[in-house]
CSV table of C-alpha atoms in Angstrom, one decimal:
chain,number,residue,atom,x,y,z
W,1,UNK,CA,-29.0,51.2,10.4
W,2,UNK,CA,-29.0,48.2,7.9
W,3,UNK,CA,-32.7,47.7,7.2
W,4,UNK,CA,-32.3,44.0,7.9
W,5,UNK,CA,-31.2,44.9,11.5
W,6,UNK,CA,-34.4,46.8,12.2
W,7,UNK,CA,-36.7,43.7,12.9
W,8,UNK,CA,-34.2,42.4,15.4
W,9,UNK,CA,-33.8,45.7,17.1
W,10,UNK,CA,-37.5,46.1,17.5
W,11,UNK,CA,-37.9,42.6,18.7
W,12,UNK,CA,-35.2,43.2,21.3
W,13,UNK,CA,-36.9,46.4,22.4
W,14,UNK,CA,-40.2,44.5,22.8
W,15,UNK,CA,-38.5,41.8,24.9
W,16,UNK,CA,-37.0,44.3,27.1
W,17,UNK,CA,-40.3,46.2,27.5
W,18,UNK,CA,-42.0,42.9,28.4
W,19,UNK,CA,-39.5,42.4,31.3
W,20,UNK,CA,-39.7,45.9,32.5
W,21,UNK,CA,-43.5,45.9,32.5
W,22,UNK,CA,-43.6,42.5,34.2
W,23,UNK,CA,-41.4,43.9,37.0
W,24,UNK,CA,-43.7,46.9,37.3
W,25,UNK,CA,-46.8,44.7,37.5
W,26,UNK,CA,-45.0,42.6,40.1
W,27,UNK,CA,-44.2,45.8,42.2
W,28,UNK,CA,-47.8,46.9,42.0
W,29,UNK,CA,-49.1,43.5,43.1
W,30,UNK,CA,-46.6,43.3,45.9
W,31,UNK,CA,-47.5,46.8,47.1
W,32,UNK,CA,-51.1,45.6,47.3
W,33,UNK,CA,-49.9,42.6,49.2
W,34,UNK,CA,-51.5,40.4,46.6
W,35,UNK,CA,-48.0,38.9,46.1
W,36,UNK,CA,-46.4,37.8,49.4
W,37,UNK,CA,-42.9,37.4,50.4
W,38,UNK,CA,-39.5,38.6,49.3
W,39,UNK,CA,-39.3,40.0,45.8
W,40,UNK,CA,-36.1,41.0,44.0
W,41,UNK,CA,-36.6,43.0,40.8
W,42,UNK,CA,-34.3,43.5,37.7
W,43,UNK,CA,-35.5,46.9,36.4
W,44,UNK,CA,-32.7,48.5,34.4
W,45,UNK,CA,-30.8,45.2,33.7
W,46,UNK,CA,-33.0,43.9,30.8
W,47,UNK,CA,-30.3,44.0,28.1
W,48,UNK,CA,-28.3,41.3,30.0
W,49,UNK,CA,-31.1,38.8,29.7
W,50,UNK,CA,-32.3,39.5,26.2
W,51,UNK,CA,-28.9,39.9,24.7
W,52,UNK,CA,-27.4,36.8,26.4
W,53,UNK,CA,-30.3,34.5,25.8
W,54,UNK,CA,-30.5,35.7,22.2
W,55,UNK,CA,-26.9,34.4,21.6
W,56,UNK,CA,-27.8,30.9,22.9
W,57,UNK,CA,-29.6,28.0,21.2
W,58,UNK,CA,-32.9,26.5,22.2
W,59,UNK,CA,-31.0,23.5,23.6
W,60,UNK,CA,-28.8,25.6,26.0
W,61,UNK,CA,-29.5,25.9,29.7
W,62,UNK,CA,-29.9,28.9,32.0
W,63,UNK,CA,-29.3,28.9,35.8
W,64,UNK,CA,-29.6,32.1,37.7
W,65,UNK,CA,-29.9,33.8,41.1
W,66,UNK,CA,-33.0,34.9,42.9
W,67,UNK,CA,-33.3,38.0,40.6
W,68,UNK,CA,-34.5,35.8,37.9
W,69,UNK,CA,-37.8,37.1,36.4
W,70,UNK,CA,-35.9,38.7,33.5
W,71,UNK,CA,-34.0,35.6,32.7
W,72,UNK,CA,-37.2,33.6,32.8
W,73,UNK,CA,-38.9,35.9,30.3
W,74,UNK,CA,-35.8,36.0,28.1
W,75,UNK,CA,-36.1,32.2,28.0
W,76,UNK,CA,-39.6,32.4,26.7
W,77,UNK,CA,-41.5,31.9,29.9
W,78,UNK,CA,-44.8,33.8,29.4
W,79,UNK,CA,-45.9,36.5,31.8
W,80,UNK,CA,-49.0,34.6,32.9
W,81,UNK,CA,-46.9,31.6,34.1
W,82,UNK,CA,-44.6,33.7,36.0
W,83,UNK,CA,-47.3,35.9,37.7
W,84,UNK,CA,-49.5,33.0,38.5
W,85,UNK,CA,-46.4,31.4,40.2
W,86,UNK,CA,-45.8,34.6,42.2
W,87,UNK,CA,-49.5,34.7,43.2
W,88,UNK,CA,-49.5,31.1,44.4
W,89,UNK,CA,-51.9,30.0,41.6
W,90,UNK,CA,-52.2,26.5,40.3
W,91,UNK,CA,-51.4,27.6,36.8
W,92,UNK,CA,-48.0,28.9,37.8
W,93,UNK,CA,-44.8,27.4,36.2
W,94,UNK,CA,-44.3,25.4,39.5
W,95,UNK,CA,-47.9,25.3,40.5
W,96,UNK,CA,-47.5,28.0,42.9
W,97,UNK,CA,-44.8,26.3,44.9
W,98,UNK,CA,-41.7,28.3,43.9
W,99,UNK,CA,-42.7,31.8,44.4
W,100,UNK,CA,-40.6,34.8,43.3
W,101,UNK,CA,-37.1,33.4,44.3
W,102,UNK,CA,-37.3,29.6,43.5
W,103,UNK,CA,-39.3,28.9,40.4
W,104,UNK,CA,-38.0,27.1,37.2
W,105,UNK,CA,-39.4,26.2,33.8
W,106,UNK,CA,-37.4,23.4,32.3
W,107,UNK,CA,-39.5,23.3,29.2
W,108,UNK,CA,-38.1,26.7,28.3
W,109,UNK,CA,-34.4,25.8,29.1
W,110,UNK,CA,-34.8,27.9,32.3
W,111,UNK,CA,-33.5,25.7,35.1
W,112,UNK,CA,-34.4,28.3,37.7
W,113,UNK,CA,-33.5,30.5,40.4
W,114,UNK,CA,-31.6,29.8,43.7
W,115,UNK,CA,-32.0,31.7,47.0
W,116,UNK,CA,-28.6,30.5,48.2
W,117,UNK,CA,-26.2,33.1,46.9
W,118,UNK,CA,-23.9,31.6,44.2
W,119,UNK,CA,-25.4,28.1,44.5
W,120,UNK,CA,-26.6,28.1,40.9
W,121,UNK,CA,-23.0,27.9,39.6
W,122,UNK,CA,-22.1,24.4,40.9
W,123,UNK,CA,-25.5,23.0,39.7
W,124,UNK,CA,-24.8,24.5,36.2
W,125,UNK,CA,-21.4,22.6,36.2
W,126,UNK,CA,-23.5,19.4,36.8
W,127,UNK,CA,-25.7,20.2,33.8
W,128,UNK,CA,-22.5,20.9,31.7
W,129,UNK,CA,-20.9,17.7,32.8
W,130,UNK,CA,-24.1,15.9,31.8
W,131,UNK,CA,-23.9,17.4,28.4
W,132,UNK,CA,-20.3,16.3,28.1
W,133,UNK,CA,-21.1,12.7,29.1
W,134,UNK,CA,-24.1,12.5,26.7
W,135,UNK,CA,-22.0,14.1,24.0
W,136,UNK,CA,-24.6,16.9,23.5
W,137,UNK,CA,-23.4,20.3,22.0
W,138,UNK,CA,-25.0,22.2,24.8
W,139,UNK,CA,-23.8,25.2,26.6
W,140,UNK,CA,-24.9,26.2,30.1
W,141,UNK,CA,-25.1,29.8,31.3
W,142,UNK,CA,-25.0,30.5,35.0
W,143,UNK,CA,-25.7,34.1,36.2
W,144,UNK,CA,-25.0,35.7,39.7
W,145,UNK,CA,-24.4,39.1,41.2
W,146,UNK,CA,-21.2,40.8,41.9
W,147,UNK,CA,-21.5,40.0,45.6
W,148,UNK,CA,-21.7,36.3,44.8
W,149,UNK,CA,-18.2,36.5,43.3
W,150,UNK,CA,-16.9,36.3,46.8
W,151,UNK,CA,-18.9,33.0,47.7
W,152,UNK,CA,-16.8,29.8,47.9
W,153,UNK,CA,-19.3,27.9,45.7
W,154,UNK,CA,-18.4,30.3,42.8
W,155,UNK,CA,-14.7,29.7,43.3
W,156,UNK,CA,-15.3,25.9,43.4
W,157,UNK,CA,-17.6,25.9,40.3
W,158,UNK,CA,-15.1,28.0,38.2
W,159,UNK,CA,-12.1,25.8,39.2
W,160,UNK,CA,-14.1,22.6,38.4
W,161,UNK,CA,-15.3,23.9,35.0
W,162,UNK,CA,-11.9,25.2,34.0
W,163,UNK,CA,-10.1,22.0,35.0
W,164,UNK,CA,-12.6,19.9,33.0
W,165,UNK,CA,-13.0,22.4,30.1
W,166,UNK,CA,-16.8,22.3,30.8
W,167,UNK,CA,-19.1,24.3,28.5
W,168,UNK,CA,-20.2,26.9,31.1
W,169,UNK,CA,-20.5,30.6,30.8
W,170,UNK,CA,-20.2,32.4,34.1
W,171,UNK,CA,-22.1,35.6,33.9
W,172,UNK,CA,-21.6,38.2,36.7
W,173,UNK,CA,-24.4,40.8,36.7
W,174,UNK,CA,-22.3,43.6,38.2
W,175,UNK,CA,-24.8,46.2,39.3
W,176,UNK,CA,-22.1,47.6,41.6
W,177,UNK,CA,-23.8,46.7,44.9
W,178,UNK,CA,-23.5,43.5,46.8
W,179,UNK,CA,-26.9,43.8,48.3
W,180,UNK,CA,-26.6,47.2,50.0
W,181,UNK,CA,-22.8,47.6,49.9
W,182,UNK,CA,-20.8,49.0,47.1
W,183,UNK,CA,-18.7,46.0,45.7
W,184,UNK,CA,-15.7,48.4,45.6
W,185,UNK,CA,-15.9,48.5,49.4
W,186,UNK,CA,-15.6,44.7,49.8
W,187,UNK,CA,-12.7,43.7,47.4
W,188,UNK,CA,-9.3,45.1,46.7
W,189,UNK,CA,-9.8,44.9,42.9
W,190,UNK,CA,-13.4,45.6,41.8
W,191,UNK,CA,-12.7,44.6,38.2
W,192,UNK,CA,-14.0,41.1,38.9
W,193,UNK,CA,-13.4,39.7,35.4
W,194,UNK,CA,-9.7,39.5,36.1
W,195,UNK,CA,-10.3,36.6,38.4
W,196,UNK,CA,-10.7,34.4,35.4
W,197,UNK,CA,-7.0,34.4,34.8
W,198,UNK,CA,-6.4,32.4,38.1
W,199,UNK,CA,-8.6,29.6,36.8
W,200,UNK,CA,-6.9,29.5,33.3
W,201,UNK,CA,-10.0,30.7,31.4
W,202,UNK,CA,-10.9,33.8,29.5
W,203,UNK,CA,-12.4,36.8,31.3
W,204,UNK,CA,-14.0,39.9,29.9
W,205,UNK,CA,-15.9,42.9,31.1
W,206,UNK,CA,-18.5,44.6,28.9
W,207,UNK,CA,-21.3,47.2,29.0
W,208,UNK,CA,-24.2,45.2,30.1
W,209,UNK,CA,-26.7,47.9,29.0
W,210,UNK,CA,-25.5,47.6,25.4
W,211,UNK,CA,-27.6,44.8,24.1
W,212,UNK,CA,-25.9,44.2,20.9
W,213,UNK,CA,-22.4,44.0,22.7
W,214,UNK,CA,-23.9,41.5,25.2
W,215,UNK,CA,-25.2,39.3,22.3
W,216,UNK,CA,-21.9,39.5,20.5
W,217,UNK,CA,-19.8,38.6,23.6
W,218,UNK,CA,-22.0,35.8,24.7
W,219,UNK,CA,-22.1,34.4,21.2
W,220,UNK,CA,-18.4,34.4,20.9
W,221,UNK,CA,-17.7,32.6,24.2
W,222,UNK,CA,-20.6,30.2,23.7
W,223,UNK,CA,-19.1,29.2,20.3
W,224,UNK,CA,-15.8,28.6,22.0
W,225,UNK,CA,-17.3,26.6,24.8
W,226,UNK,CA,-19.3,24.5,22.4
W,227,UNK,CA,-16.2,23.6,20.5
W,228,UNK,CA,-14.7,22.1,23.6
W,229,UNK,CA,-12.4,24.9,24.7
W,230,UNK,CA,-14.0,25.3,28.2
W,231,UNK,CA,-15.6,28.1,30.2
W,232,UNK,CA,-15.4,31.9,30.4
W,233,UNK,CA,-16.3,34.6,32.8
W,234,UNK,CA,-18.2,37.5,31.6
W,235,UNK,CA,-18.6,40.6,33.8
W,236,UNK,CA,-21.6,42.7,32.6
W,237,UNK,CA,-21.7,46.2,34.0
W,238,UNK,CA,-25.2,47.6,34.8
W,239,UNK,CA,-27.3,49.3,37.4
W,240,UNK,CA,-30.6,48.3,38.9
W,241,UNK,CA,-33.0,51.2,39.0
W,242,UNK,CA,-34.9,49.8,41.9
W,243,UNK,CA,-33.8,48.5,45.5
W,244,UNK,CA,-32.0,45.3,46.1
W,245,UNK,CA,-35.4,44.0,47.2
W,246,UNK,CA,-38.9,45.3,47.4
W,247,UNK,CA,-39.1,47.8,50.3
W,248,UNK,CA,-35.4,48.8,50.1
W,249,UNK,CA,-35.3,52.6,50.7
W,250,UNK,CA,-31.9,52.8,49.0
W,251,UNK,CA,-30.5,55.3,51.4
W,252,UNK,CA,-27.0,54.0,50.7
W,253,UNK,CA,-27.0,55.4,47.1
W,254,UNK,CA,-25.1,58.8,46.5
W,255,UNK,CA,-27.2,61.6,45.5
W,256,UNK,CA,-27.7,61.8,41.8
W,257,UNK,CA,-26.7,58.2,41.1
W,258,UNK,CA,-30.2,56.9,40.1
W,259,UNK,CA,-30.7,60.0,37.9
W,260,UNK,CA,-27.5,59.3,36.1
W,261,UNK,CA,-28.2,55.6,35.8
W,262,UNK,CA,-31.6,56.3,34.2
W,263,UNK,CA,-29.7,58.1,31.3
W,264,UNK,CA,-27.9,55.0,30.4
W,265,UNK,CA,-30.5,52.3,31.0
W,266,UNK,CA,-31.0,49.9,28.2
W,267,UNK,CA,-34.5,50.6,27.0
W,268,UNK,CA,-33.9,54.3,26.8
W,269,UNK,CA,-30.6,53.8,24.9
W,270,UNK,CA,-32.2,51.4,22.4
W,271,UNK,CA,-35.1,53.7,21.8
W,272,UNK,CA,-32.8,56.6,21.3
W,273,UNK,CA,-30.5,54.8,19.0
W,274,UNK,CA,-33.5,53.6,16.8
W,275,UNK,CA,-35.0,57.0,16.8
W,276,UNK,CA,-31.7,58.5,15.7
W,277,UNK,CA,-31.6,56.0,12.8
W,278,UNK,CA,-35.1,57.0,11.6
W,279,UNK,CA,-37.5,54.8,13.4
W,280,UNK,CA,-40.6,56.9,14.3
W,281,UNK,CA,-41.8,57.6,17.8
W,282,UNK,CA,-45.2,56.1,16.7
W,283,UNK,CA,-43.6,52.8,15.8
W,284,UNK,CA,-41.5,52.8,19.0
W,285,UNK,CA,-44.6,53.5,21.1
W,286,UNK,CA,-46.4,50.7,19.4
W,287,UNK,CA,-43.7,48.3,20.6
W,288,UNK,CA,-44.5,49.4,24.1
W,289,UNK,CA,-48.2,49.1,23.7
W,290,UNK,CA,-47.8,45.5,22.5
W,291,UNK,CA,-45.7,44.6,25.5
W,292,UNK,CA,-48.2,46.1,27.8
W,293,UNK,CA,-51.0,43.9,26.3
W,294,UNK,CA,-48.8,40.9,26.9
W,295,UNK,CA,-48.2,41.8,30.6
W,296,UNK,CA,-51.8,43.0,31.2
W,297,UNK,CA,-53.4,39.9,29.7
W,298,UNK,CA,-51.0,37.7,31.6
W,299,UNK,CA,-51.9,39.5,34.9
W,300,UNK,CA,-55.6,39.1,34.3
W,301,UNK,CA,-55.3,35.4,33.6
W,302,UNK,CA,-53.1,34.7,36.5
W,303,UNK,CA,-55.3,36.4,39.0
W,304,UNK,CA,-58.3,34.6,37.7
W,305,UNK,CA,-56.6,31.2,38.1
W,306,UNK,CA,-57.4,29.1,41.2
W,307,UNK,CA,-55.1,29.1,44.1
W,308,UNK,CA,-52.8,26.1,44.6
W,309,UNK,CA,-54.7,23.7,46.7
W,310,UNK,CA,-53.3,23.4,50.3
W,311,UNK,CA,-53.8,19.6,50.3
W,312,UNK,CA,-51.2,19.1,47.6
W,313,UNK,CA,-48.5,21.1,49.5
W,314,UNK,CA,-46.3,18.0,50.1
W,315,UNK,CA,-46.4,16.9,46.4
W,316,UNK,CA,-43.0,17.0,44.7
W,317,UNK,CA,-41.2,17.3,47.9
W,318,UNK,CA,-38.1,14.9,48.3
W,319,UNK,CA,-35.9,14.1,51.3
């Protein structure tokens, strides 16, 4: 390993640990029913978020699906703001109104989640069109799952972006399951990136658990989009190590699949790679300890914050 690469690799490891530990804390709070409602976790997919966001600029924008805690953290949203939001606290990023599946944090370039499958993609096209009109060199990334690739809104968004050469990166988080159904059982060709050709834009499939590969791929397509050459579809292969939602018993998984997935998950892979290149176990453990402090401190502050006042429930509503 080039010594100059080590600080970046350790920073990437810390960022992935923060996401992983946040999701574990959310699981704990949901189990205790301190967090209410539907929760979709991204354990095992952390390299997608850290790698992709690391390839973008602070002026770029991210739109995602309801499995968005990892994207939010990668955009710089602190654990305290996310946890307070999920806990319905006044200090949440949306003052306790968005919950797990619909919060946003525009100050961090995170334009939020969407509980309608695939609906973030057309909205992202609007943001990209705005950048075009304002002549701003901005790229918009929109992320969705493999199941969403069969939604009409995704098709319309890709067609619209390709026709107008909009600076949009369509990122498919392919964890191989459309909710509880293997994606291969719902389409004739499960290599989803190939669909890009029908829209006249580049398509690429990569290992979504290889953080460096994710960063390089997104950087390449972002540069192309920023120069006015239009959108791209990037299919990132990964596996979630938890259910589709909190409470999912995962009875649909083949025996041994999770065990095998844990051998290839991104945090274990990066730790092993750094260890093989001479980074000590103590140094790697220190990265995890620092991430635990961030999450633990954020959770404590979030739980201590006041609940969002019921009297303000209609504030910020528009019809």
